[in-house]
XYZ file of C-alpha atoms in Angstrom:
379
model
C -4.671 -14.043 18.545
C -4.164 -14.076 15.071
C -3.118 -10.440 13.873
C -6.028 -9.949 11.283
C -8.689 -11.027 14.334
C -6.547 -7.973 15.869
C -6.979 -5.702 13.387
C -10.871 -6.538 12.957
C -11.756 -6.491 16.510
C -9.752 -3.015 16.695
C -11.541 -1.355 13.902
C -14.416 -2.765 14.785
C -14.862 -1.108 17.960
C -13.530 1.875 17.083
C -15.600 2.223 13.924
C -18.624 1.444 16.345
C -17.761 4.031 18.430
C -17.458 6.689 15.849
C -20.068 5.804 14.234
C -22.420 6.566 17.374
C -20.445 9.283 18.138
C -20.505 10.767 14.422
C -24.358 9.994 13.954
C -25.376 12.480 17.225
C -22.811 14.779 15.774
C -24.442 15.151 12.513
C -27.962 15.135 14.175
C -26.564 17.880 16.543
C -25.238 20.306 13.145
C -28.059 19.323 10.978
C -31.183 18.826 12.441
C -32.516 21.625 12.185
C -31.511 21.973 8.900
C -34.396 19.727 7.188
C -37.261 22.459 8.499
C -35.506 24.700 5.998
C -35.695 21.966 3.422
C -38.775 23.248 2.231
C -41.416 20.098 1.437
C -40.614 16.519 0.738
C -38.910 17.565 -2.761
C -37.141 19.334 -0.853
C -35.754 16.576 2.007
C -35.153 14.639 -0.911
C -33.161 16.884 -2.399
C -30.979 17.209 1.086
C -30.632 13.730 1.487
C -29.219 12.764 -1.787
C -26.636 16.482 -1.374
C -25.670 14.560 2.147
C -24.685 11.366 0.691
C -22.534 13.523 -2.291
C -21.230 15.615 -0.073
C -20.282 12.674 2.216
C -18.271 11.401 -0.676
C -17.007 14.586 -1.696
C -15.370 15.696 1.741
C -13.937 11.900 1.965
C -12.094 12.474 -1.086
C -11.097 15.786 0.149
C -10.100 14.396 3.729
C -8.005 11.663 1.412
C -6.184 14.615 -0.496
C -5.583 16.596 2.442
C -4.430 13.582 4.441
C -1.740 12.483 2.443
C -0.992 16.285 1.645
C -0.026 16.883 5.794
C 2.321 14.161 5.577
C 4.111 16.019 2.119
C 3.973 19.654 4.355
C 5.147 18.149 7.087
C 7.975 15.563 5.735
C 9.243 18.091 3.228
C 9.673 20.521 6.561
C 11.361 18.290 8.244
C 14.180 17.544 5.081
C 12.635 14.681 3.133
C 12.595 14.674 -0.521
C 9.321 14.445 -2.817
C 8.897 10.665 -4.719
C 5.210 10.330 -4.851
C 1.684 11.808 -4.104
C -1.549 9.486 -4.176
C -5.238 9.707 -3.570
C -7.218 7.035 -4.997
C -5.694 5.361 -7.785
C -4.141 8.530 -9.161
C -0.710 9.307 -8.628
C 2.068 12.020 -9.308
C 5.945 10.853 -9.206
C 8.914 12.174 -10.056
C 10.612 10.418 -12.454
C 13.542 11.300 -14.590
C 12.960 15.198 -12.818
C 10.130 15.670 -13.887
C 6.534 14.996 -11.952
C 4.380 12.159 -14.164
C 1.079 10.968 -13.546
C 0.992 7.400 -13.106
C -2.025 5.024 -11.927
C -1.154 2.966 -8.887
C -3.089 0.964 -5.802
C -2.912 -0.538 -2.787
C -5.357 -2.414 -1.431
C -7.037 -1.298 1.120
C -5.396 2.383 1.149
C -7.162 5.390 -0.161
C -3.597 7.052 -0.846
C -0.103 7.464 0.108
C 2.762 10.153 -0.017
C 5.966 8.950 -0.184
C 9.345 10.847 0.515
C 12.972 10.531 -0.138
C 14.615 10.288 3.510
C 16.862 13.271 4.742
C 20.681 13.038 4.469
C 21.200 11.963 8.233
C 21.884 8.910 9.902
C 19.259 6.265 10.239
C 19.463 6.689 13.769
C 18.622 10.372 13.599
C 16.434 9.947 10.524
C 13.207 12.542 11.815
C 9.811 10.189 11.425
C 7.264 11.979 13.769
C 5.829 14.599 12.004
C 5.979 12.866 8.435
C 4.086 9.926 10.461
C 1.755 12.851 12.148
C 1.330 15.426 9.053
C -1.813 13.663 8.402
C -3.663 13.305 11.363
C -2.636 17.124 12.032
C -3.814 18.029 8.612
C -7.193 16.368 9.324
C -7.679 17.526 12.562
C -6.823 21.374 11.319
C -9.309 21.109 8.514
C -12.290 19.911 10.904
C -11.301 22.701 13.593
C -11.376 25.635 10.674
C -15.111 23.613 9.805
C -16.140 23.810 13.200
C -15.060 27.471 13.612
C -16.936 28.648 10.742
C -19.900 26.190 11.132
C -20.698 28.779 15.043
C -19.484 32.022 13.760
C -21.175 32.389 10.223
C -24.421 32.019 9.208
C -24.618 29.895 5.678
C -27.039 28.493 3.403
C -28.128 25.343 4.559
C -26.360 23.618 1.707
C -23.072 24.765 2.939
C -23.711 23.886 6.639
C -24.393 20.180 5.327
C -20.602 19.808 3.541
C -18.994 21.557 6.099
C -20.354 19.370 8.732
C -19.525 16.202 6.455
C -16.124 17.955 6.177
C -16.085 18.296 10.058
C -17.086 14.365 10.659
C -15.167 12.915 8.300
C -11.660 14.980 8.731
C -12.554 13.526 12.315
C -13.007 9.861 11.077
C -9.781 10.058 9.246
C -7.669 11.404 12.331
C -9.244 8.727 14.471
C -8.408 5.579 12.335
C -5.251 7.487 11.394
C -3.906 8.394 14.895
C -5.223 5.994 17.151
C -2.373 2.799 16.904
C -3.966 0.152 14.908
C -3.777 -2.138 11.933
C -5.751 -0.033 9.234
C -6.651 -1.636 5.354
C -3.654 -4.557 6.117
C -1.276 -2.376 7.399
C 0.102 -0.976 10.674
C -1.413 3.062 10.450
C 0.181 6.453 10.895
C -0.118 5.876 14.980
C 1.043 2.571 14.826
C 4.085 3.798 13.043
C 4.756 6.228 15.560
C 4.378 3.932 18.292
C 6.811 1.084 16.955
C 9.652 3.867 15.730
C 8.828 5.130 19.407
C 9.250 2.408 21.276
C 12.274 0.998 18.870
C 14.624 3.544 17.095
C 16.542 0.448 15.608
C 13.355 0.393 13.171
C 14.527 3.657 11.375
C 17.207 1.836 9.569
C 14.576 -0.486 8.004
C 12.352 2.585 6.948
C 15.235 4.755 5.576
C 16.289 1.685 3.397
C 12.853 1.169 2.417
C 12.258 4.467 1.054
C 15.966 4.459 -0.837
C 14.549 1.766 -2.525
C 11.341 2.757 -3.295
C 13.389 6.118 -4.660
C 15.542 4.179 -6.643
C 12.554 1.708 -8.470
C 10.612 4.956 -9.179
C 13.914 5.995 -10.815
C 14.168 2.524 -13.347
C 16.720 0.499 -10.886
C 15.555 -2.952 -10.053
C 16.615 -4.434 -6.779
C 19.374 -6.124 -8.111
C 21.189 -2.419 -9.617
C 21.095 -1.318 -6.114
C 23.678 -0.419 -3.324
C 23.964 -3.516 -1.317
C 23.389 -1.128 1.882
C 19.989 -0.841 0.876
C 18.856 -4.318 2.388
C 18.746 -5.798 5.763
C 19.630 -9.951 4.831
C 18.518 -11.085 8.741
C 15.947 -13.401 8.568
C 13.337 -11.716 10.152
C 11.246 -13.427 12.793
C 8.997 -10.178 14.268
C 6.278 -11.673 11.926
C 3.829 -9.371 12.821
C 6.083 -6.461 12.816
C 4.760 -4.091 9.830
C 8.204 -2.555 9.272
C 10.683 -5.071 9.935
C 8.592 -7.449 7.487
C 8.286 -5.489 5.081
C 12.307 -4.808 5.125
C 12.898 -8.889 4.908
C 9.855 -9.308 1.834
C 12.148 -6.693 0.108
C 15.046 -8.919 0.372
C 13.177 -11.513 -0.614
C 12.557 -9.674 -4.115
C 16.070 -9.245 -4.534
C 16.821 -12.767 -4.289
C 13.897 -13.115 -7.048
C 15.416 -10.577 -8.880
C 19.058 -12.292 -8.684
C 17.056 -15.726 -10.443
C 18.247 -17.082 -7.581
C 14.642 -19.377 -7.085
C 15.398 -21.978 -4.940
C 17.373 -19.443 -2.072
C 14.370 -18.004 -2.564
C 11.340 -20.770 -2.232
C 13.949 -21.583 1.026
C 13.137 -17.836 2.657
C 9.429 -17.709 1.695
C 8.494 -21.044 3.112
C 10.101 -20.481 6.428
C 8.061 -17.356 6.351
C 5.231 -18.942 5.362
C 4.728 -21.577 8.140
C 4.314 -18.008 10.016
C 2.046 -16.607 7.433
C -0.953 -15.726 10.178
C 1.318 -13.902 12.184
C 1.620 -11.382 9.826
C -0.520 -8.480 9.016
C -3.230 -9.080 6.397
C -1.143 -6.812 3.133
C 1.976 -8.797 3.776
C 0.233 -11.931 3.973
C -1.124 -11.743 0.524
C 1.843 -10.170 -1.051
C 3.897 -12.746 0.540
C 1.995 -15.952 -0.353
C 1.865 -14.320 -3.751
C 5.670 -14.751 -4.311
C 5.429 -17.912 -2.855
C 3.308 -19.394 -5.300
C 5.422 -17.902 -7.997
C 8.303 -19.394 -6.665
C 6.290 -22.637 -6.645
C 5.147 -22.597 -9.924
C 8.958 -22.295 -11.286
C 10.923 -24.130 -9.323
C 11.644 -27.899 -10.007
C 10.337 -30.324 -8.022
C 5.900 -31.650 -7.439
C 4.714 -28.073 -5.340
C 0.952 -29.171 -6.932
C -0.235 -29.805 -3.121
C 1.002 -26.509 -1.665
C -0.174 -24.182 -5.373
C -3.552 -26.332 -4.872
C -3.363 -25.130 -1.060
C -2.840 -21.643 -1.351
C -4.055 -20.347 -5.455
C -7.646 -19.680 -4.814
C -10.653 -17.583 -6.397
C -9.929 -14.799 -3.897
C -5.769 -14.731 -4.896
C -6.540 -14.633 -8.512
C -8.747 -11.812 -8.387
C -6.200 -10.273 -6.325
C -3.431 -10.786 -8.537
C -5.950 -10.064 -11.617
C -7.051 -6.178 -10.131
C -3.368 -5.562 -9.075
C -1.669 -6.599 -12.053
C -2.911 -3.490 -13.612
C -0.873 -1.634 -10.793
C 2.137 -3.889 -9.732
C 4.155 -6.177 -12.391
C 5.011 -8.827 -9.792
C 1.237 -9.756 -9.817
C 1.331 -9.806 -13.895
C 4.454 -12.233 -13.100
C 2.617 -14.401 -10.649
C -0.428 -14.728 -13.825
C 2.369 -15.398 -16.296
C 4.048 -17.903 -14.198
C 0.424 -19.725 -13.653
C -0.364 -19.632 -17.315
C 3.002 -20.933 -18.045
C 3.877 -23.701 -15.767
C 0.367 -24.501 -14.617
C -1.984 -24.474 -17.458
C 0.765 -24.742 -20.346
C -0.483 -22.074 -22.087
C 2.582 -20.279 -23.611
C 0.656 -18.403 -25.886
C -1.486 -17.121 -22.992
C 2.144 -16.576 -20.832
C 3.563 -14.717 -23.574
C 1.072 -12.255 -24.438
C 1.275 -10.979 -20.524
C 5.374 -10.657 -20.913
C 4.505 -8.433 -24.200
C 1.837 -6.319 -22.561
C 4.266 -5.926 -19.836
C 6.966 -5.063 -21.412
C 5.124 -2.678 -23.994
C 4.116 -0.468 -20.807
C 6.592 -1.157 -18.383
C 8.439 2.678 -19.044
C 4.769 3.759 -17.769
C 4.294 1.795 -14.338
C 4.815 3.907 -11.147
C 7.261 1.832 -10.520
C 9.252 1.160 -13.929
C 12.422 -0.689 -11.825
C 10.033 -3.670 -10.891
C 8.812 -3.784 -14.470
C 12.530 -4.204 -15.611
C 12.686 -6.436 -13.150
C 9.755 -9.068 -13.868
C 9.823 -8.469 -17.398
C 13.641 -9.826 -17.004
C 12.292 -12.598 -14.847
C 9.661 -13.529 -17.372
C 11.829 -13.381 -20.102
C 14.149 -16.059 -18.003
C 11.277 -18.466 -17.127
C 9.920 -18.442 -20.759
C 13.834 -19.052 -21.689
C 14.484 -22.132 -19.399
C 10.767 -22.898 -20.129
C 11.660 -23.643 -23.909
C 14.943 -24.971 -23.334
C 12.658 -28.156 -21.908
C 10.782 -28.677 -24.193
């Protein structure tokens, strides 16, 4: 079974199931509420403060989700790098915190931590992996408690009874193991770091890298140590893949295109093995390495560059320069349109000190800069 059929038929059920389970909840907590309502004005009135504070206490939920796993990892000796809810997120950059827009799609945030100074082997991941769940579930308990013991207006009993069902919802498709938005969730984490400990030495090295990008190094300025160069072949192993797509960009990084076209089309010919995120990011790399490499790669860019991609690449390039790359690199080589290419290497480079991630917009801006080099050269 193909792993996004996986993760659909898993969230699917599970979703169903919550749903039906949230639905009597609510119905249990509020029904009693719309006699107080006061009229039809009045239900109105309640219905539309439901649906805000539904959104409201999702955002919070969000917030305090991603805030558990900060508590919790900085507890148990990891370093602060990043804090996200939404689009909106505070690094640290040059020692000081900066706010930076950044997404992921799928994800409705992410906090990210320097590792401890241990050991991969003894590298702690439980309770950064749990903080959230735990965070959620703790914030629907203190809900609950105060929904039986104190008598509110029935405004108040409404958000903290969304509060209460979604702080549930979140430590549900949080904590039970599962594919969640493209990507393995906090449970599934667990589980594989559970069930293999050699998987620690792939996250520690992910999240020195991700440090040291935040920080203005691209791939290439790194300590070799930092990557794993097995060719992976656990295709549908979130961690492990990850690890090898982040050798991959060094090879990218190193101009080194053809090594590179080599690793991403083995990969490739594996492509629906792999979770949904990776998938994309993956296939988007290959098609850059597609579009400037030598040799006719029209069938396999005609296969593969599609409506969906492009608005992929389109959204994300205001968040990730590697997608701004791929848009350059089809503008370029595919269209000929230099003047189109070279206005995305300028905007690029004129914000690339203000990316979340300012080592991979060193990084492509170099690359770009080397395409539209060998591009004139040829001409």
């Amino acid at each position: 079974m193909k792993a996004e059929t996986k993760s659909f038929l898993m969230q699917f059920i599970t979703g169903t199931a919550f749903g039906a389970g949230a639905m009597a909840l609510i119905f249990a907590l509020c029904g009693n509420i719309f006699k107080d309502a006061g009229g039809a004005l009045g239900v109105a009135l309640l219905v539309g403060w439901i649906f805000i504070a539904i959104a409201v206490a999702a955002l919070l939920q969000i917030i305090l989700h991603e805030a558990g796993h900060l508590i919790f990892g900085l507890l148990t000796g990891y370093r602060f790098l990043s804090f996200r809810a939404g689009n909106i997120a505070i690094v640290k950059q040059d020692g000081k915190l900066k706010l930076r827009k950044y997404s992921i799609a799928g994800t409705g945030g992410q906090c990210l931590l320097s590792p401890p100074d241990k050991e991969a082997a003894d590298m702690p991941f439980f309770w950064y992996n749990a903080g959230g769940v735990l965070m959620n579930l703790i914030t629907a308990a203190i809900c609950t408690l105060v929904l039986l013991t104190t008598d509110l207006h029935y405004t108040a009993d409404v958000f903290l009874t969304m509060m209460l069902v979604m702080g549930l919802l979140f430590a549900i498709l949080n904590g039970i193991p599962m594919t969640s938005a493209g990507a393995g969730n906090d449970g599934q984490n667990i589980k594989a770091l559970l069930r293999d400990r050699g998987l620690t030495v792939h996250l520690k090295r992910q999240l020195l890298a991700a440090e040291a990008i935040s920080k203005g190094l691209r791939l290439s300025e790194m300590p070799e140590d930092y990557f794993i160069n097995d060719e992976c072949t656990a295709y549908s192993d979130y961690i492990r893949m990850s690890s090898a797509l982040t050798h991959l960009g060094l090879v990218i990084d190193k101009m080194q295109f053809d090594e590179a076209l080599q690793t991403a089309r083995k990969y490739m010919e594996h492509a629906d093995e792999m979770l949904p995120l990776l998938k994309k990011e993956l296939t988007c790399e290959y098609l850059f390495l597609l579009m400037v490499t030598d040799g006719d790669n029209s069938l396999d860019i005609n296969r593969y560059w599609n409506k969906e991609l492009e608005q992929y690449a389109e959204t994300y390039s205001r968040f990730m320069t590697s997608k701004s790359r791929l848009l350059f690199a089809k503008a370029l080589k595919i269209d000929g349109d230099r003047d189109k290419a070279s206005a995305i290497l300028q905007e690029t480079k004129r914000k690339q000190d203000g990316y979340m991630y300012p080592g991979e917009a060193r990084s492509d801006v170099a690359i770009m800069e080397y395409v539209m080099q060998q591009y004139d050269n040829k001409q």
